[in-house]
CSV table of C-alpha atoms in Angstrom, one decimal:
chain,number,residue,atom,x,y,z
A,1,UNK,CA,-28.6,-8.1,10.0
A,2,UNK,CA,-29.2,-5.3,7.5
A,3,UNK,CA,-27.0,-2.2,7.5
A,4,UNK,CA,-26.3,0.8,5.3
A,5,UNK,CA,-23.4,-1.2,3.7
A,6,UNK,CA,-25.5,-4.3,3.1
A,7,UNK,CA,-28.2,-2.2,1.5
A,8,UNK,CA,-25.6,-0.6,-0.9
A,9,UNK,CA,-24.0,-3.9,-1.7
A,10,UNK,CA,-27.3,-5.6,-2.4
A,11,UNK,CA,-28.0,-3.1,-5.2
A,12,UNK,CA,-24.4,-2.8,-6.5
A,13,UNK,CA,-23.1,-4.3,-9.7
A,14,UNK,CA,-19.8,-6.3,-9.6
A,15,UNK,CA,-17.5,-8.0,-12.1
A,16,UNK,CA,-15.0,-10.8,-11.5
A,17,UNK,CA,-11.5,-11.1,-12.7
A,18,UNK,CA,-12.8,-12.2,-16.2
A,19,UNK,CA,-14.9,-9.0,-16.2
A,20,UNK,CA,-18.1,-11.0,-16.1
A,21,UNK,CA,-21.0,-9.8,-13.9
A,22,UNK,CA,-21.1,-11.6,-10.6
A,23,UNK,CA,-23.3,-11.6,-7.5
A,24,UNK,CA,-21.7,-11.2,-4.1
A,25,UNK,CA,-22.8,-13.2,-1.1
A,26,UNK,CA,-22.1,-11.1,2.0
A,27,UNK,CA,-24.7,-12.7,4.3
A,28,UNK,CA,-23.3,-13.5,7.8
A,29,UNK,CA,-19.8,-12.4,6.6
A,30,UNK,CA,-17.5,-9.6,7.4
A,31,UNK,CA,-16.7,-7.4,4.4
A,32,UNK,CA,-13.3,-5.9,3.5
A,33,UNK,CA,-13.7,-2.9,1.1
A,34,UNK,CA,-10.5,-2.2,-0.7
A,35,UNK,CA,-10.1,1.2,-2.5
A,36,UNK,CA,-7.2,0.8,-4.8
A,37,UNK,CA,-5.2,2.8,-7.3
A,38,UNK,CA,-2.1,0.9,-8.3
A,39,UNK,CA,-1.4,3.0,-11.4
A,40,UNK,CA,-1.4,6.4,-9.7
A,41,UNK,CA,1.8,8.4,-9.6
A,42,UNK,CA,3.0,10.5,-6.7
A,43,UNK,CA,0.9,13.7,-6.2
A,44,UNK,CA,2.2,16.8,-7.8
A,45,UNK,CA,3.5,19.7,-5.6
A,46,UNK,CA,4.6,23.2,-6.3
A,47,UNK,CA,8.4,23.5,-6.2
A,48,UNK,CA,9.3,26.9,-4.7
A,49,UNK,CA,12.8,27.1,-6.2
A,50,UNK,CA,14.2,30.0,-8.2
A,51,UNK,CA,12.6,28.2,-11.1
A,52,UNK,CA,9.1,27.4,-9.7
A,53,UNK,CA,7.3,24.5,-11.4
A,54,UNK,CA,5.0,21.5,-10.7
A,55,UNK,CA,7.1,18.5,-9.6
A,56,UNK,CA,6.7,14.9,-8.4
A,57,UNK,CA,8.7,12.5,-6.4
A,58,UNK,CA,10.9,13.1,-3.4
A,59,UNK,CA,11.3,16.6,-2.1
A,60,UNK,CA,12.8,18.9,0.5
A,61,UNK,CA,10.7,20.6,3.1
A,62,UNK,CA,11.2,23.5,5.5
A,63,UNK,CA,8.7,25.0,7.9
A,64,UNK,CA,8.7,28.8,7.5
A,65,UNK,CA,7.0,30.6,10.4
A,66,UNK,CA,6.2,33.6,8.2
A,67,UNK,CA,4.5,31.4,5.5
A,68,UNK,CA,1.0,30.0,5.5
A,69,UNK,CA,2.3,26.5,4.7
A,70,UNK,CA,5.5,24.5,4.5
A,71,UNK,CA,8.0,25.4,1.7
A,72,UNK,CA,8.7,22.5,-0.7
A,73,UNK,CA,11.6,22.2,-3.2
A,74,UNK,CA,12.1,19.3,-5.5
A,75,UNK,CA,15.3,17.3,-4.9
A,76,UNK,CA,16.6,18.1,-8.4
A,77,UNK,CA,16.4,21.9,-7.9
A,78,UNK,CA,17.8,21.6,-4.4
A,79,UNK,CA,20.8,19.4,-5.5
A,80,UNK,CA,21.4,21.8,-8.4
A,81,UNK,CA,21.7,24.7,-6.0
A,82,UNK,CA,19.0,26.8,-7.6
A,83,UNK,CA,17.3,27.6,-4.3
A,84,UNK,CA,19.0,30.2,-2.2
A,85,UNK,CA,17.4,29.5,1.2
A,86,UNK,CA,18.8,26.0,1.8
A,87,UNK,CA,19.1,26.4,5.6
A,88,UNK,CA,16.7,24.3,7.6
A,89,UNK,CA,15.6,22.0,4.7
A,90,UNK,CA,15.1,18.3,5.3
A,91,UNK,CA,14.7,15.6,2.7
A,92,UNK,CA,11.3,13.9,2.7
A,93,UNK,CA,10.8,10.4,1.4
A,94,UNK,CA,7.5,10.4,-0.5
A,95,UNK,CA,4.9,7.8,0.2
A,96,UNK,CA,5.1,5.0,-2.4
A,97,UNK,CA,1.5,4.5,-3.5
A,98,UNK,CA,2.4,1.7,-6.0
A,99,UNK,CA,4.3,-0.3,-3.5
A,100,UNK,CA,1.6,0.2,-0.9
A,101,UNK,CA,-1.0,-1.1,-3.3
A,102,UNK,CA,1.1,-4.2,-4.1
A,103,UNK,CA,1.7,-5.0,-0.4
A,104,UNK,CA,-1.9,-4.6,0.6
A,105,UNK,CA,-3.2,-6.7,-2.2
A,106,UNK,CA,-0.7,-9.4,-1.4
A,107,UNK,CA,-1.7,-9.3,2.3
A,108,UNK,CA,-5.3,-9.6,1.4
A,109,UNK,CA,-4.7,-12.6,-0.8
A,110,UNK,CA,-2.7,-14.3,2.0
A,111,UNK,CA,-5.7,-13.7,4.3
A,112,UNK,CA,-8.1,-15.2,1.7
A,113,UNK,CA,-5.9,-18.2,1.3
A,114,UNK,CA,-5.6,-18.7,5.1
A,115,UNK,CA,-9.4,-18.7,5.6
A,116,UNK,CA,-10.4,-20.3,2.3
A,117,UNK,CA,-12.4,-23.1,3.9
A,118,UNK,CA,-15.6,-21.6,5.3
A,119,UNK,CA,-14.2,-18.0,5.1
A,120,UNK,CA,-15.8,-15.6,7.6
A,121,UNK,CA,-15.3,-12.6,5.3
A,122,UNK,CA,-15.2,-11.5,1.7
A,123,UNK,CA,-13.3,-8.8,-0.2
A,124,UNK,CA,-14.7,-6.4,-2.7
A,125,UNK,CA,-12.7,-3.7,-4.5
A,126,UNK,CA,-13.5,-0.2,-5.6
A,127,UNK,CA,-11.1,0.8,-8.3
A,128,UNK,CA,-9.9,4.4,-8.8
A,129,UNK,CA,-9.1,3.7,-12.5
A,130,UNK,CA,-10.0,6.8,-14.5
A,131,UNK,CA,-10.7,5.0,-17.8
A,132,UNK,CA,-12.3,1.6,-18.6
A,133,UNK,CA,-9.2,0.1,-20.2
A,134,UNK,CA,-7.2,0.7,-17.0
A,135,UNK,CA,-10.1,-0.5,-14.9
A,136,UNK,CA,-10.2,-3.8,-16.9
A,137,UNK,CA,-6.5,-4.4,-16.2
A,138,UNK,CA,-7.1,-3.6,-12.6
A,139,UNK,CA,-10.1,-5.9,-12.1
A,140,UNK,CA,-8.3,-8.8,-13.8
A,141,UNK,CA,-5.4,-8.4,-11.5
A,142,UNK,CA,-7.2,-9.5,-8.3
A,143,UNK,CA,-9.2,-12.6,-7.3
A,144,UNK,CA,-12.1,-10.8,-5.6
A,145,UNK,CA,-15.1,-9.0,-7.1
A,146,UNK,CA,-14.7,-5.4,-8.3
A,147,UNK,CA,-17.4,-2.8,-8.4
A,148,UNK,CA,-18.5,-2.3,-12.0
A,149,UNK,CA,-16.8,0.6,-13.7
A,150,UNK,CA,-20.1,2.2,-14.6
A,151,UNK,CA,-21.7,1.8,-11.2
A,152,UNK,CA,-20.9,5.4,-10.2
A,153,UNK,CA,-23.7,5.7,-7.7
A,154,UNK,CA,-22.7,2.7,-5.6
A,155,UNK,CA,-19.0,3.8,-5.8
A,156,UNK,CA,-19.9,7.2,-4.4
A,157,UNK,CA,-22.1,5.8,-1.6
A,158,UNK,CA,-19.5,3.2,-0.5
A,159,UNK,CA,-16.8,5.9,-0.6
A,160,UNK,CA,-18.8,8.3,1.6
A,161,UNK,CA,-19.7,5.5,4.0
A,162,UNK,CA,-16.1,4.5,4.4
A,163,UNK,CA,-14.7,8.1,4.3
A,164,UNK,CA,-12.2,7.0,1.5
A,165,UNK,CA,-9.7,9.4,-0.1
A,166,UNK,CA,-9.6,9.5,-3.8
A,167,UNK,CA,-6.4,7.9,-5.2
A,168,UNK,CA,-5.2,6.3,-2.0
A,169,UNK,CA,-5.1,2.5,-1.4
A,170,UNK,CA,-7.0,1.7,1.8
A,171,UNK,CA,-8.8,-1.3,3.2
A,172,UNK,CA,-11.8,-0.8,5.4
A,173,UNK,CA,-13.1,-3.8,7.5
A,174,UNK,CA,-16.7,-4.2,8.3
A,175,UNK,CA,-18.0,-7.0,10.6
A,176,UNK,CA,-20.9,-9.3,9.8
A,177,UNK,CA,-23.4,-6.9,11.4
A,178,UNK,CA,-22.3,-4.1,9.1
A,179,UNK,CA,-20.3,-2.1,11.6
A,180,UNK,CA,-17.1,-0.5,10.4
A,181,UNK,CA,-14.4,-1.9,12.8
A,182,UNK,CA,-11.2,-0.9,11.0
A,183,UNK,CA,-10.7,2.3,9.1
A,184,UNK,CA,-7.0,1.7,8.3
A,185,UNK,CA,-6.7,-2.0,7.4
A,186,UNK,CA,-3.6,-1.7,5.3
A,187,UNK,CA,-1.1,-2.4,8.0
A,188,UNK,CA,-3.4,-5.1,9.4
A,189,UNK,CA,-3.2,-7.1,6.2
A,190,UNK,CA,0.5,-6.3,5.4
A,191,UNK,CA,1.4,-7.8,8.8
A,192,UNK,CA,-0.9,-10.8,8.5
A,193,UNK,CA,-3.0,-10.0,11.6
A,194,UNK,CA,-5.7,-12.6,12.2
A,195,UNK,CA,-9.5,-12.3,11.7
A,196,UNK,CA,-11.5,-10.2,12.6
A,197,UNK,CA,-8.8,-7.9,11.4
A,198,UNK,CA,-9.0,-5.3,14.2
A,199,UNK,CA,-7.1,-2.0,13.9
A,200,UNK,CA,-3.5,-1.8,15.2
A,201,UNK,CA,-2.9,0.1,18.4
A,202,UNK,CA,0.4,1.8,17.1
A,203,UNK,CA,0.8,3.4,13.7
A,204,UNK,CA,3.8,4.9,12.0
A,205,UNK,CA,3.3,8.5,10.8
A,206,UNK,CA,5.0,7.6,7.5
A,207,UNK,CA,2.1,5.3,6.7
A,208,UNK,CA,-1.0,7.0,8.1
A,209,UNK,CA,-2.2,9.7,10.5
A,210,UNK,CA,-4.8,7.2,11.9
A,211,UNK,CA,-4.3,4.9,14.8
A,212,UNK,CA,-7.0,2.7,16.5
A,213,UNK,CA,-9.6,4.2,14.1
A,214,UNK,CA,-9.0,7.8,15.0
A,215,UNK,CA,-7.0,10.5,13.2
A,216,UNK,CA,-4.2,12.3,15.1
A,217,UNK,CA,-6.3,15.5,15.1
A,218,UNK,CA,-9.3,13.7,16.7
A,219,UNK,CA,-7.7,12.5,20.0
A,220,UNK,CA,-4.6,13.3,22.2
A,221,UNK,CA,-1.7,11.4,20.7
A,222,UNK,CA,1.7,10.2,21.9
A,223,UNK,CA,4.3,10.3,19.2
A,224,UNK,CA,7.8,8.7,19.5
A,225,UNK,CA,10.3,10.1,17.0
A,226,UNK,CA,12.9,7.4,16.2
A,227,UNK,CA,14.2,8.5,12.8
A,228,UNK,CA,17.8,8.6,14.0
A,229,UNK,CA,18.1,4.9,14.9
A,230,UNK,CA,18.4,1.7,12.9
A,231,UNK,CA,15.5,-0.6,12.0
A,232,UNK,CA,16.4,-3.0,14.9
A,233,UNK,CA,16.1,-0.2,17.5
A,234,UNK,CA,12.9,1.1,15.8
A,235,UNK,CA,11.3,-2.4,16.1
A,236,UNK,CA,12.2,-2.5,19.8
A,237,UNK,CA,10.6,1.0,20.3
A,238,UNK,CA,7.5,-0.1,18.4
A,239,UNK,CA,7.1,-3.2,20.5
A,240,UNK,CA,7.7,-1.2,23.7
A,241,UNK,CA,5.0,1.3,22.6
A,242,UNK,CA,2.6,-1.4,21.7
A,243,UNK,CA,2.8,-2.8,25.2
A,244,UNK,CA,2.1,0.6,26.6
A,245,UNK,CA,-0.8,1.1,24.2
A,246,UNK,CA,-2.3,-2.3,25.0
A,247,UNK,CA,-2.1,-1.7,28.7
A,248,UNK,CA,-3.6,1.8,28.3
A,249,UNK,CA,-6.4,0.9,26.0
A,250,UNK,CA,-7.5,-2.3,27.8
A,251,UNK,CA,-10.2,-0.5,29.7
A,252,UNK,CA,-11.0,2.1,27.0
A,253,UNK,CA,-11.5,-0.1,23.9
A,254,UNK,CA,-14.6,1.8,22.7
A,255,UNK,CA,-13.3,5.3,23.4
A,256,UNK,CA,-9.5,5.4,23.6
A,257,UNK,CA,-8.2,8.3,25.7
A,258,UNK,CA,-4.9,8.4,23.7
A,259,UNK,CA,-3.5,7.5,20.3
A,260,UNK,CA,-0.1,6.0,19.8
A,261,UNK,CA,2.3,6.8,16.9
A,262,UNK,CA,5.9,6.3,15.9
A,263,UNK,CA,7.9,8.3,13.3
A,264,UNK,CA,10.5,6.0,11.8
A,265,UNK,CA,11.4,8.3,9.0
A,266,UNK,CA,11.2,12.0,8.3
A,267,UNK,CA,7.9,12.9,6.7
A,268,UNK,CA,5.9,16.1,6.4
A,269,UNK,CA,3.6,15.4,9.4
A,270,UNK,CA,6.5,14.5,11.7
A,271,UNK,CA,8.6,17.4,10.4
A,272,UNK,CA,5.8,19.8,11.2
A,273,UNK,CA,5.2,18.4,14.6
A,274,UNK,CA,8.8,18.7,15.5
A,275,UNK,CA,9.0,22.2,14.2
A,276,UNK,CA,5.9,23.5,15.9
A,277,UNK,CA,6.8,21.8,19.2
A,278,UNK,CA,10.4,23.1,18.9
A,279,UNK,CA,11.6,19.6,19.6
A,280,UNK,CA,15.5,19.6,19.3
A,281,UNK,CA,16.9,17.7,16.4
A,282,UNK,CA,19.1,15.3,18.2
A,283,UNK,CA,20.6,11.9,17.3
A,284,UNK,CA,18.4,10.1,19.7
A,285,UNK,CA,14.7,9.1,20.0
A,286,UNK,CA,12.4,11.4,21.8
A,287,UNK,CA,8.6,11.6,22.4
A,288,UNK,CA,5.8,14.0,23.1
A,289,UNK,CA,2.0,14.1,23.6
A,290,UNK,CA,0.0,16.5,21.4
A,291,UNK,CA,-3.5,17.2,22.7
A,292,UNK,CA,-5.7,18.3,19.8
A,293,UNK,CA,-8.8,18.2,22.1
A,294,UNK,CA,-7.4,21.2,24.1
A,295,UNK,CA,-6.1,23.7,21.5
A,296,UNK,CA,-3.2,21.3,20.5
A,297,UNK,CA,-1.3,21.7,23.8
A,298,UNK,CA,2.0,19.8,23.6
A,299,UNK,CA,3.8,17.9,26.4
A,300,UNK,CA,7.5,17.1,25.9
A,301,UNK,CA,9.2,14.2,27.6
A,302,UNK,CA,12.0,16.4,29.1
A,303,UNK,CA,14.5,13.6,29.2
A,304,UNK,CA,12.2,10.9,30.5
A,305,UNK,CA,13.7,7.4,29.6
A,306,UNK,CA,12.3,5.8,26.5
A,307,UNK,CA,11.5,2.6,28.4
A,308,UNK,CA,8.2,0.8,29.0
A,309,UNK,CA,8.2,2.1,32.5
A,310,UNK,CA,9.2,5.7,31.5
A,311,UNK,CA,6.6,6.0,28.8
A,312,UNK,CA,3.9,4.3,30.9
A,313,UNK,CA,4.4,6.9,33.7
A,314,UNK,CA,4.4,9.7,31.1
A,315,UNK,CA,1.0,8.5,29.8
A,316,UNK,CA,-0.4,8.0,33.4
A,317,UNK,CA,0.7,11.6,34.3
A,318,UNK,CA,-1.0,13.0,31.2
A,319,UNK,CA,-4.3,11.1,31.8
A,320,UNK,CA,-4.6,12.3,35.4
A,321,UNK,CA,-3.6,15.9,34.5
A,322,UNK,CA,-0.2,15.9,36.2
A,323,UNK,CA,1.7,17.2,33.2
A,324,UNK,CA,2.4,20.8,32.5
A,325,UNK,CA,2.1,21.8,28.8
A,326,UNK,CA,5.0,23.3,27.1
A,327,UNK,CA,3.1,25.3,24.5
A,328,UNK,CA,-0.1,25.6,22.5
A,329,UNK,CA,0.6,24.8,18.8
A,330,UNK,CA,-2.4,26.7,17.6
A,331,UNK,CA,-3.1,30.3,18.4
A,332,UNK,CA,-6.6,31.3,19.4
A,333,UNK,CA,-8.8,33.1,16.9
A,334,UNK,CA,-8.9,33.3,13.1
A,335,UNK,CA,-5.7,31.3,12.5
A,336,UNK,CA,-6.7,28.3,14.5
A,337,UNK,CA,-8.2,26.3,11.6
A,338,UNK,CA,-5.5,27.5,9.2
A,339,UNK,CA,-2.7,26.2,11.4
A,340,UNK,CA,-4.1,22.7,11.9
A,341,UNK,CA,-4.7,22.4,8.2
A,342,UNK,CA,-0.9,22.8,7.6
A,343,UNK,CA,-0.8,19.1,8.6
A,344,UNK,CA,-4.0,17.9,7.0
A,345,UNK,CA,-5.9,19.2,4.0
A,346,UNK,CA,-9.6,19.7,4.5
A,347,UNK,CA,-11.8,19.0,1.6
A,348,UNK,CA,-15.6,19.5,1.4
A,349,UNK,CA,-17.2,17.7,-1.5
A,350,UNK,CA,-20.8,18.3,-2.6
A,351,UNK,CA,-22.0,15.8,-5.2
A,352,UNK,CA,-25.3,15.6,-7.0
A,353,UNK,CA,-26.2,12.2,-8.6
A,354,UNK,CA,-29.1,11.8,-11.0
A,355,UNK,CA,-30.5,8.2,-11.3
A,356,UNK,CA,-33.7,6.6,-12.4
A,357,UNK,CA,-34.8,6.8,-8.7
A,358,UNK,CA,-34.3,10.6,-8.6
A,359,UNK,CA,-31.7,13.1,-7.6
A,360,UNK,CA,-29.6,12.9,-4.5
A,361,UNK,CA,-27.1,15.3,-3.0
A,362,UNK,CA,-24.3,14.3,-0.6
A,363,UNK,CA,-21.9,16.4,1.4
A,364,UNK,CA,-18.6,15.0,2.7
A,365,UNK,CA,-15.9,16.6,4.8
A,366,UNK,CA,-12.6,14.7,4.6
A,367,UNK,CA,-9.0,15.2,5.7
A,368,UNK,CA,-5.9,14.1,3.8
A,369,UNK,CA,-2.3,14.2,5.0
A,370,UNK,CA,-0.1,16.7,3.2
């Protein structure tokens, strides 16, 4: 069956690990599109210390209600004491892009090895390498075809079709009919989930703001904050939440009424959610529901037990409208869009491509976690 993805792939140019041109056979097969950037460093950010500068790596963050965005200070300046307003800062562990790339690539290779005989899927890669020398090293590093470095038109079309973010490793899974069935395949492959590689029902905010193919700002979401407990207890909470998610989503597979997240370590998204909801910073797990469909109303657990029964009842009460919201995280009016973008950066990209076939213009709106 033909689809937009199949049409693009049929015209695209690929190279193999020896950098030779190669044709890809995607007929009657699922397709995993891997966008990868293993050589990219952490994103730069503005350090707001007494000696402001551009910095990389781990950082301190504080939500200042009088500011338009969170305040960031690099760890070096904070530890050196050259920032006077140190009250309320928390240390943020930056997302390790290099490690993420290595883990996803390894997971994909395990999947290929597992289904090597009569494989129902294929993998192609779009490299974010900025120069041809780095691209050649990148393409030679994997066992699957890579979109040719000079095939910019196909790269742009595939990126727009998937909704990929530049510089971020991400695997997108398409079924044999050309339908995008998993927009966040990283965790799927890192945890060796079986074919057809469906999206996970529970996601940790430190890895993505997407769960079950929706961003946290696209659906009401339940978030369990468990940064204060050890990995064993975090695993128990994740399994508990997964059971609740499976039961809730059984009859809503196409249009899930609720997303499910954990927060196993302090990151900017979870820090902002806690701050805006005024969730007490206590040495115990807690949970809430944020409803971005209704002006970001938030519903706190108010001491409900973090058990399968307790969370299930909390979800049921929300779905039938039996909960009373604690606050709206977004004010009405002109600041509404501004406030939500403190968690996610909105980018509108307008691109004009000139080819032998003519000139085409595309517009894409994307959101990236801060």
